[in-house]
XYZ file of C-alpha atoms in Angstrom:
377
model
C 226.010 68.817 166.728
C 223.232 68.975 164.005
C 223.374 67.276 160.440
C 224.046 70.232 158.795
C 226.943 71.674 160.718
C 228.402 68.180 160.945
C 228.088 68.473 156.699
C 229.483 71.885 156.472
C 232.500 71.738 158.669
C 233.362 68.484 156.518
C 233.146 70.852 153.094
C 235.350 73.171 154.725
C 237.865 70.969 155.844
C 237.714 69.596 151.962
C 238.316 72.514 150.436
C 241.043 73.978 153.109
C 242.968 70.909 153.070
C 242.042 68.059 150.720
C 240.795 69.481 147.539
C 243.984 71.332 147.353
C 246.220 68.413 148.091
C 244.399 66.543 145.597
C 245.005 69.539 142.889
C 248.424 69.489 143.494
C 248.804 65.072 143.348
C 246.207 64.655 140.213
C 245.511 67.961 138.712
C 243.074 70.113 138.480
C 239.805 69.069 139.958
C 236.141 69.933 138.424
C 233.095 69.753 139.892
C 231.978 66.814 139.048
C 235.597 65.449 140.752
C 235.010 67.563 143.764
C 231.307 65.677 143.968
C 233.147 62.142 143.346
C 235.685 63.169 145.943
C 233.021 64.203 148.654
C 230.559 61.061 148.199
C 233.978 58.613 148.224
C 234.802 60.649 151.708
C 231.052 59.581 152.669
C 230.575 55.943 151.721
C 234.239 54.672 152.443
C 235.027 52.349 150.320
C 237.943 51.024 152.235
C 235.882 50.024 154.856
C 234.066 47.245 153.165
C 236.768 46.163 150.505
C 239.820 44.776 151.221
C 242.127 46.100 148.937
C 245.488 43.616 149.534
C 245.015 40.027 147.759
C 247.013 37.975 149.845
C 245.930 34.699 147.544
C 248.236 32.384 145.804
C 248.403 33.061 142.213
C 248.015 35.837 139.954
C 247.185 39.255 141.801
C 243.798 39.904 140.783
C 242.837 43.642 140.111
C 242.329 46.183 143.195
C 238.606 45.766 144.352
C 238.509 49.441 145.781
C 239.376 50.698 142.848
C 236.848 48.462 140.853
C 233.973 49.349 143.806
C 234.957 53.595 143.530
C 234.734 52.601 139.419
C 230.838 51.767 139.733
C 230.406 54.241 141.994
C 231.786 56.690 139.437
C 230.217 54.636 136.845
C 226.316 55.347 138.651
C 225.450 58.166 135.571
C 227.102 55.827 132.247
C 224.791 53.511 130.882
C 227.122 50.678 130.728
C 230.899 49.740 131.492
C 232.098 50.354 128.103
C 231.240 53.665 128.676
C 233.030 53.937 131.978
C 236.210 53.157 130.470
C 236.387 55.288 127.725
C 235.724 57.921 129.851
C 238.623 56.813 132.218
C 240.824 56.674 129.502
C 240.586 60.174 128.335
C 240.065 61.771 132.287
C 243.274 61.168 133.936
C 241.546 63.106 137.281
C 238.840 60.569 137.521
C 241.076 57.696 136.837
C 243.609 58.690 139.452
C 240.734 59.207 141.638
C 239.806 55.777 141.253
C 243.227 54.414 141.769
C 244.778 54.080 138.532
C 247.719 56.306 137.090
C 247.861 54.951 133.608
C 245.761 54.024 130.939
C 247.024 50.733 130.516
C 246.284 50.012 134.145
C 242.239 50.151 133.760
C 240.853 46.481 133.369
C 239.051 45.199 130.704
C 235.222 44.802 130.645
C 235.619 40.882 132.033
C 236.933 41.854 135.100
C 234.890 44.693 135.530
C 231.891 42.034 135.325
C 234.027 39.573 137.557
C 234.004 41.717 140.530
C 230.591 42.959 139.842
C 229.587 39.262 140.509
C 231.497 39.360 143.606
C 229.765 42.680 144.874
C 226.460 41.481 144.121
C 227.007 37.903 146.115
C 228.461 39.896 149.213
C 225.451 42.732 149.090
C 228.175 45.274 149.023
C 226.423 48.484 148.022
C 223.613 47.426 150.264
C 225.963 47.196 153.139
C 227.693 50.498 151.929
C 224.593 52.177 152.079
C 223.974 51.156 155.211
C 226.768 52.679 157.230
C 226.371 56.145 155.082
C 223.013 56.219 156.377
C 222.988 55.479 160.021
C 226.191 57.675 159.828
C 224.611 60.669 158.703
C 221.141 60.081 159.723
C 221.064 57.307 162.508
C 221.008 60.755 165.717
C 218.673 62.609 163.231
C 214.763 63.445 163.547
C 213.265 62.397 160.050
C 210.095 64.851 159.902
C 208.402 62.672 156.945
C 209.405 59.467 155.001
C 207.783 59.243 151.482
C 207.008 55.606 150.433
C 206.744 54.709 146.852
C 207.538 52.261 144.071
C 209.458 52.608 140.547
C 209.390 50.377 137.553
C 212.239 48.899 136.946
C 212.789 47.444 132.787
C 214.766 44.695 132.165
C 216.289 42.586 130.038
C 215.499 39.208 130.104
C 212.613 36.600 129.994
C 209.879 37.157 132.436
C 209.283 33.712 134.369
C 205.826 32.494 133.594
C 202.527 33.290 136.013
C 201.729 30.544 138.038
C 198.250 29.266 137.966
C 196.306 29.720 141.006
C 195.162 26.872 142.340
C 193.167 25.743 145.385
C 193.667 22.839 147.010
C 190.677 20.256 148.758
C 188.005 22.142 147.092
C 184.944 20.984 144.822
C 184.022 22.364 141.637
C 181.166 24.353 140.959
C 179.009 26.452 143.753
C 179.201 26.259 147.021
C 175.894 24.314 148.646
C 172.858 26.779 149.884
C 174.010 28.276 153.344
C 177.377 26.868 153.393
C 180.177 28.880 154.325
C 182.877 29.580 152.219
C 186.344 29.606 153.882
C 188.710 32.685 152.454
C 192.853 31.971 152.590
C 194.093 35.485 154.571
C 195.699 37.909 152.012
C 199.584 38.441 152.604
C 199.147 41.962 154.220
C 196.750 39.687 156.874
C 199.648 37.233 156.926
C 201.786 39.962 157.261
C 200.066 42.197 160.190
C 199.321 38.967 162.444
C 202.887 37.689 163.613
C 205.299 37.218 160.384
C 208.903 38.213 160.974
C 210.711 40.668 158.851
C 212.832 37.818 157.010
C 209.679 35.851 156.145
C 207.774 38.686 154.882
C 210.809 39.065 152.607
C 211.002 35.627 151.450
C 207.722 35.308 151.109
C 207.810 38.475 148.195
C 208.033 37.376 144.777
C 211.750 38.333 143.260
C 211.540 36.503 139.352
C 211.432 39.323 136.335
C 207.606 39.586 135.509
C 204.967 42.388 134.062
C 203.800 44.812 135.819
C 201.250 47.267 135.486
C 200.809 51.299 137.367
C 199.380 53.957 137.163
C 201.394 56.990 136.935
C 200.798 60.720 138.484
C 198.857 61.895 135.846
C 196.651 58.980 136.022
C 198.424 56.369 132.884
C 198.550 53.471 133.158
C 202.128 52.233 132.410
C 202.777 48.498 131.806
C 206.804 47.226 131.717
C 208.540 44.185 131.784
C 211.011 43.438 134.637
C 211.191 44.454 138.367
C 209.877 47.201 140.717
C 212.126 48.980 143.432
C 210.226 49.860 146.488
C 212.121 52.981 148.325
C 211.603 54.958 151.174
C 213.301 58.340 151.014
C 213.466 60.963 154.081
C 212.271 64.714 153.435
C 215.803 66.000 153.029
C 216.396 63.469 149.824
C 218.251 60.627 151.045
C 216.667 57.329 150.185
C 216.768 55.509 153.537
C 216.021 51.970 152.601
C 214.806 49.830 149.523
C 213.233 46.867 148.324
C 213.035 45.165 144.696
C 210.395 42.358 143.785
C 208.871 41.255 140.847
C 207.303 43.744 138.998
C 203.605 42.210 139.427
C 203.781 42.734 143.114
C 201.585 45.469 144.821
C 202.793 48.775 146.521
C 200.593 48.049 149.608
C 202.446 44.264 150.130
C 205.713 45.750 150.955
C 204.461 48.715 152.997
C 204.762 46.528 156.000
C 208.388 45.092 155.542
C 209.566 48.487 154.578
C 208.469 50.239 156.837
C 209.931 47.753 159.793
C 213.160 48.357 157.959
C 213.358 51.662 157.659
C 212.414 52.250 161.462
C 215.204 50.197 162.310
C 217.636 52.688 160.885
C 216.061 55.828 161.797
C 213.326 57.892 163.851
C 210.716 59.635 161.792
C 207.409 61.186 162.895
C 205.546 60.802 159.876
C 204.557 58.139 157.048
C 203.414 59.837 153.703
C 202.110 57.306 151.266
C 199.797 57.582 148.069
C 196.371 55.615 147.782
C 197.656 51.965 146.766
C 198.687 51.911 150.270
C 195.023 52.925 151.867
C 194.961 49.747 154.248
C 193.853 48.918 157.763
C 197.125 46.820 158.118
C 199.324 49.476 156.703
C 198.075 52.226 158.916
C 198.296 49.791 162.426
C 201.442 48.642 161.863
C 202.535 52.429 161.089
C 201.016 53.333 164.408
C 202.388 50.740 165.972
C 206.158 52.160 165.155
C 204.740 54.950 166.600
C 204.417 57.014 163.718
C 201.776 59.347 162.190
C 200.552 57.389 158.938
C 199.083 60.276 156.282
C 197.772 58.153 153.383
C 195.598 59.584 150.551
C 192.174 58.163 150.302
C 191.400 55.345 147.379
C 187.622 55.410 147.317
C 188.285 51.996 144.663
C 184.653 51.262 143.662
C 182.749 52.908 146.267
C 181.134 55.853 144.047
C 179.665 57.374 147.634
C 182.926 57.687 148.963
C 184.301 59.352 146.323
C 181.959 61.945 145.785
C 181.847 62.903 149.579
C 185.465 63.222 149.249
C 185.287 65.316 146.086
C 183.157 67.529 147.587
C 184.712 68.130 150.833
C 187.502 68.798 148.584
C 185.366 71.795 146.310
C 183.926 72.553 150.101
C 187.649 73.118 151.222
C 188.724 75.224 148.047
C 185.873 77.549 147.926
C 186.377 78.777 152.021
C 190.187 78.973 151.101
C 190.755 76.177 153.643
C 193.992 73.933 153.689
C 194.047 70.829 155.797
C 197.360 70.367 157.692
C 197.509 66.649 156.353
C 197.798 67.884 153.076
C 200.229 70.402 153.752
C 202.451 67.609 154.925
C 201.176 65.153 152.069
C 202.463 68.011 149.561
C 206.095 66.902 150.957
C 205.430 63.369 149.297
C 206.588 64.532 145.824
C 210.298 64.297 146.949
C 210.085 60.394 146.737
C 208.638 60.735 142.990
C 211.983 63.259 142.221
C 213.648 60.165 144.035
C 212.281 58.026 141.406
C 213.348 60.425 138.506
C 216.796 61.029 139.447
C 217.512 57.302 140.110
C 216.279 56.596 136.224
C 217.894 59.616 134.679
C 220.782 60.616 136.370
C 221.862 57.499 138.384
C 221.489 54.050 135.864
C 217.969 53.165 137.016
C 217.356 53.088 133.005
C 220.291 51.144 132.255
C 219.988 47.812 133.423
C 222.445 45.478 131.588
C 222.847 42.807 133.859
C 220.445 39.818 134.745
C 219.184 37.806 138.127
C 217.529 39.364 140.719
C 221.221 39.650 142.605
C 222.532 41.650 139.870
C 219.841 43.834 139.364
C 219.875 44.920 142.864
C 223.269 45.421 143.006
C 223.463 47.571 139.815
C 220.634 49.844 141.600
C 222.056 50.107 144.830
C 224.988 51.224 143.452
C 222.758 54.244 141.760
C 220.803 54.539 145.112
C 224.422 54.754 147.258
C 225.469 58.001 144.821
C 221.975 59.155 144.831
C 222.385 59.177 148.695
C 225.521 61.226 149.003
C 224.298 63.608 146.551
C 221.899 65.202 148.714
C 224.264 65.376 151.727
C 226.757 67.041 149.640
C 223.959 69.504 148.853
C 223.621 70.210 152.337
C 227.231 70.285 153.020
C 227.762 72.916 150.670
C 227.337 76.612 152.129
């Protein structure tokens, strides 16, 4: 059975059987509810939280309902905000698990149990399961590689100066030979494993500096998510480090990780990722790495490529690499929606822990969101 019937006969049997049972138990349902329903129905929530305290002393508050609450709470800009608005929706709120008002918690043990979600990895895990669910028997045509700035609020650590150890000042003698320390993608390409490429990332809040699209160059304080994101939408896997680290030195990681959770054909990346390393270890997963060209200061490169591009346009020829590369921009609408419509702008919390958690919570509803699309007929 394909992805897409598998979607479809799951939005039929919602809206023969369960969005009318929920009508009837909560009221009427919008759809935005019908959307929170179907991506609850996706990630199951009950899976990964256990709902029943069975601890001595005060019952603490219902961790599925708190975990559906930020899932809900993915397009508010803070938690404030997500409890007005479950005071005055009584569907969401019963969708959440509360029937009254007075039930919803206050902001402290909102943040309590946000602590606890970002110490177990929960959204991380959460994703997880919805994507090898939905997408671990499925043929990825392309995965799209890119990085998003991240702003944050709090003080960047300070840059570390670079020192070299067991070496003289001044030149080098005439006809010695100067011996370079291997760059991390050489580190990273000649027998690291996946958890010490990972350590070995930088994770403190930093500046960073990139340039955008449209060729600005765009300097933040704070983080940078790395995410890999299939052709039909879904972002498959993700990575955050310090804002000041390059696209190109988590190409490698990434991409290990991402193969490990599904079968693609195709790696479509931008220029900061035009490296040897990058494109053997892509062929090496067995893959079909499609990487733009970054001429960097080689002005003979560039024009040969500019002209072989004016050479192309004036026959009315179109490459079949760029054809494919053209698929690329659904990792950059990854980016956007993640910022505007799922909290990657609102970042409120601090510690790299946090931060990941509060955007993997964005990038689990951003996930569902394209599977309901697909679901729907």
């Amino acid at each position: 059975m394909t992805l897409g019937s598998t979607l479809s006969d799951l939005w039929h049997r919602f809206q023969g059987d369960l969005f009318p049972a929920l009508t009837e138990a909560v009221g009427p349902l919008l759809e935005t509810h019908k959307r929170f329903v179907t991506a609850l129905d996706l990630v199951k929530v009950e899976g990964f939280v256990d709902g029943v305290w069975t601890g001595p002393g005060r019952p603490r508050e219902d961790r599925q309902a708190l975990a559906r609450g930020f899932i809900a709470k993915a397009d508010l800009p803070t938690t404030r905000h997500l409890i007005d608005r479950l005071k005055v929706d009584p569907t969401l709120r019963r969708l959440c698990g509360w029937s009254r008002v007075a039930e919803i918690p206050s902001e402290a043990t909102f943040s309590r149990a946000f602590a606890e979600f970002s110490q177990s990895r929960l959204p991380e895990r959460m994703h997880a399961a919805l994507v090898a669910e939905t997408l671990g028997d499925t043929l990825i045509g392309h995965v799209s590689r890119d990085s998003t700035a991240i702003e944050a609020r709090e003080t960047p650590a300070p840059t570390p100066k670079a020192r070299t150890p067991n070496r003289k000042r001044g030149r080098s003698r005439k006809g010695a030979e100067r011996t370079k320390e291997p760059g991390r993608l050489e580190r990273q390409a000649n027998g690291m494993g996946l958890d010490e490429m990972l350590d070995a990332l930088p994770k403190v809040c930093d500046h960073g500096a990139k340039k955008t699209a449209k060729g600005v160059l765009e300097a933040w304080r704070g983080d940078k998510l790395h995410i890999d994101t299939a052709d039909c939408g879904v972002p498959l896997r993700t990575v955050l480090t310090a804002a000041s680290v390059h696209d190109s030195q988590v190409a490698i990681p990434l991409a290990m990780m991402t193969a490990g959770r599904v079968t693609n054909l195709y790696d479509l990346m931008d220029a900061a990722y035009d490296a040897r390393e990058i494109y053997q270890m892509s062929e090496r997963l067995g893959h079909v790495p499609i990487i733009d060209v970054n001429p960097r200061r080689d002005k003979d490169l560039k024009e040969k490529r500019d002209r072989e591009a004016r050479a192309r346009r004036a026959i009315g020829h179109v490459d079949p690499e760029t054809v494919r590369f053209r698929i690329r921009s659904g990792v950059e609408r990854t980016n956007a929606r993640l910022k505007d419509e799922f909290g990657g702008r609102h970042v409120r919390v601090r510690g790299y822990s946090k931060v990941a958690c509060h955007l993997m919570f964005g990038i689990l509803a951003l996930a569902a969101d394209p599977l309901i699309r697909l679901a729907v007929p």
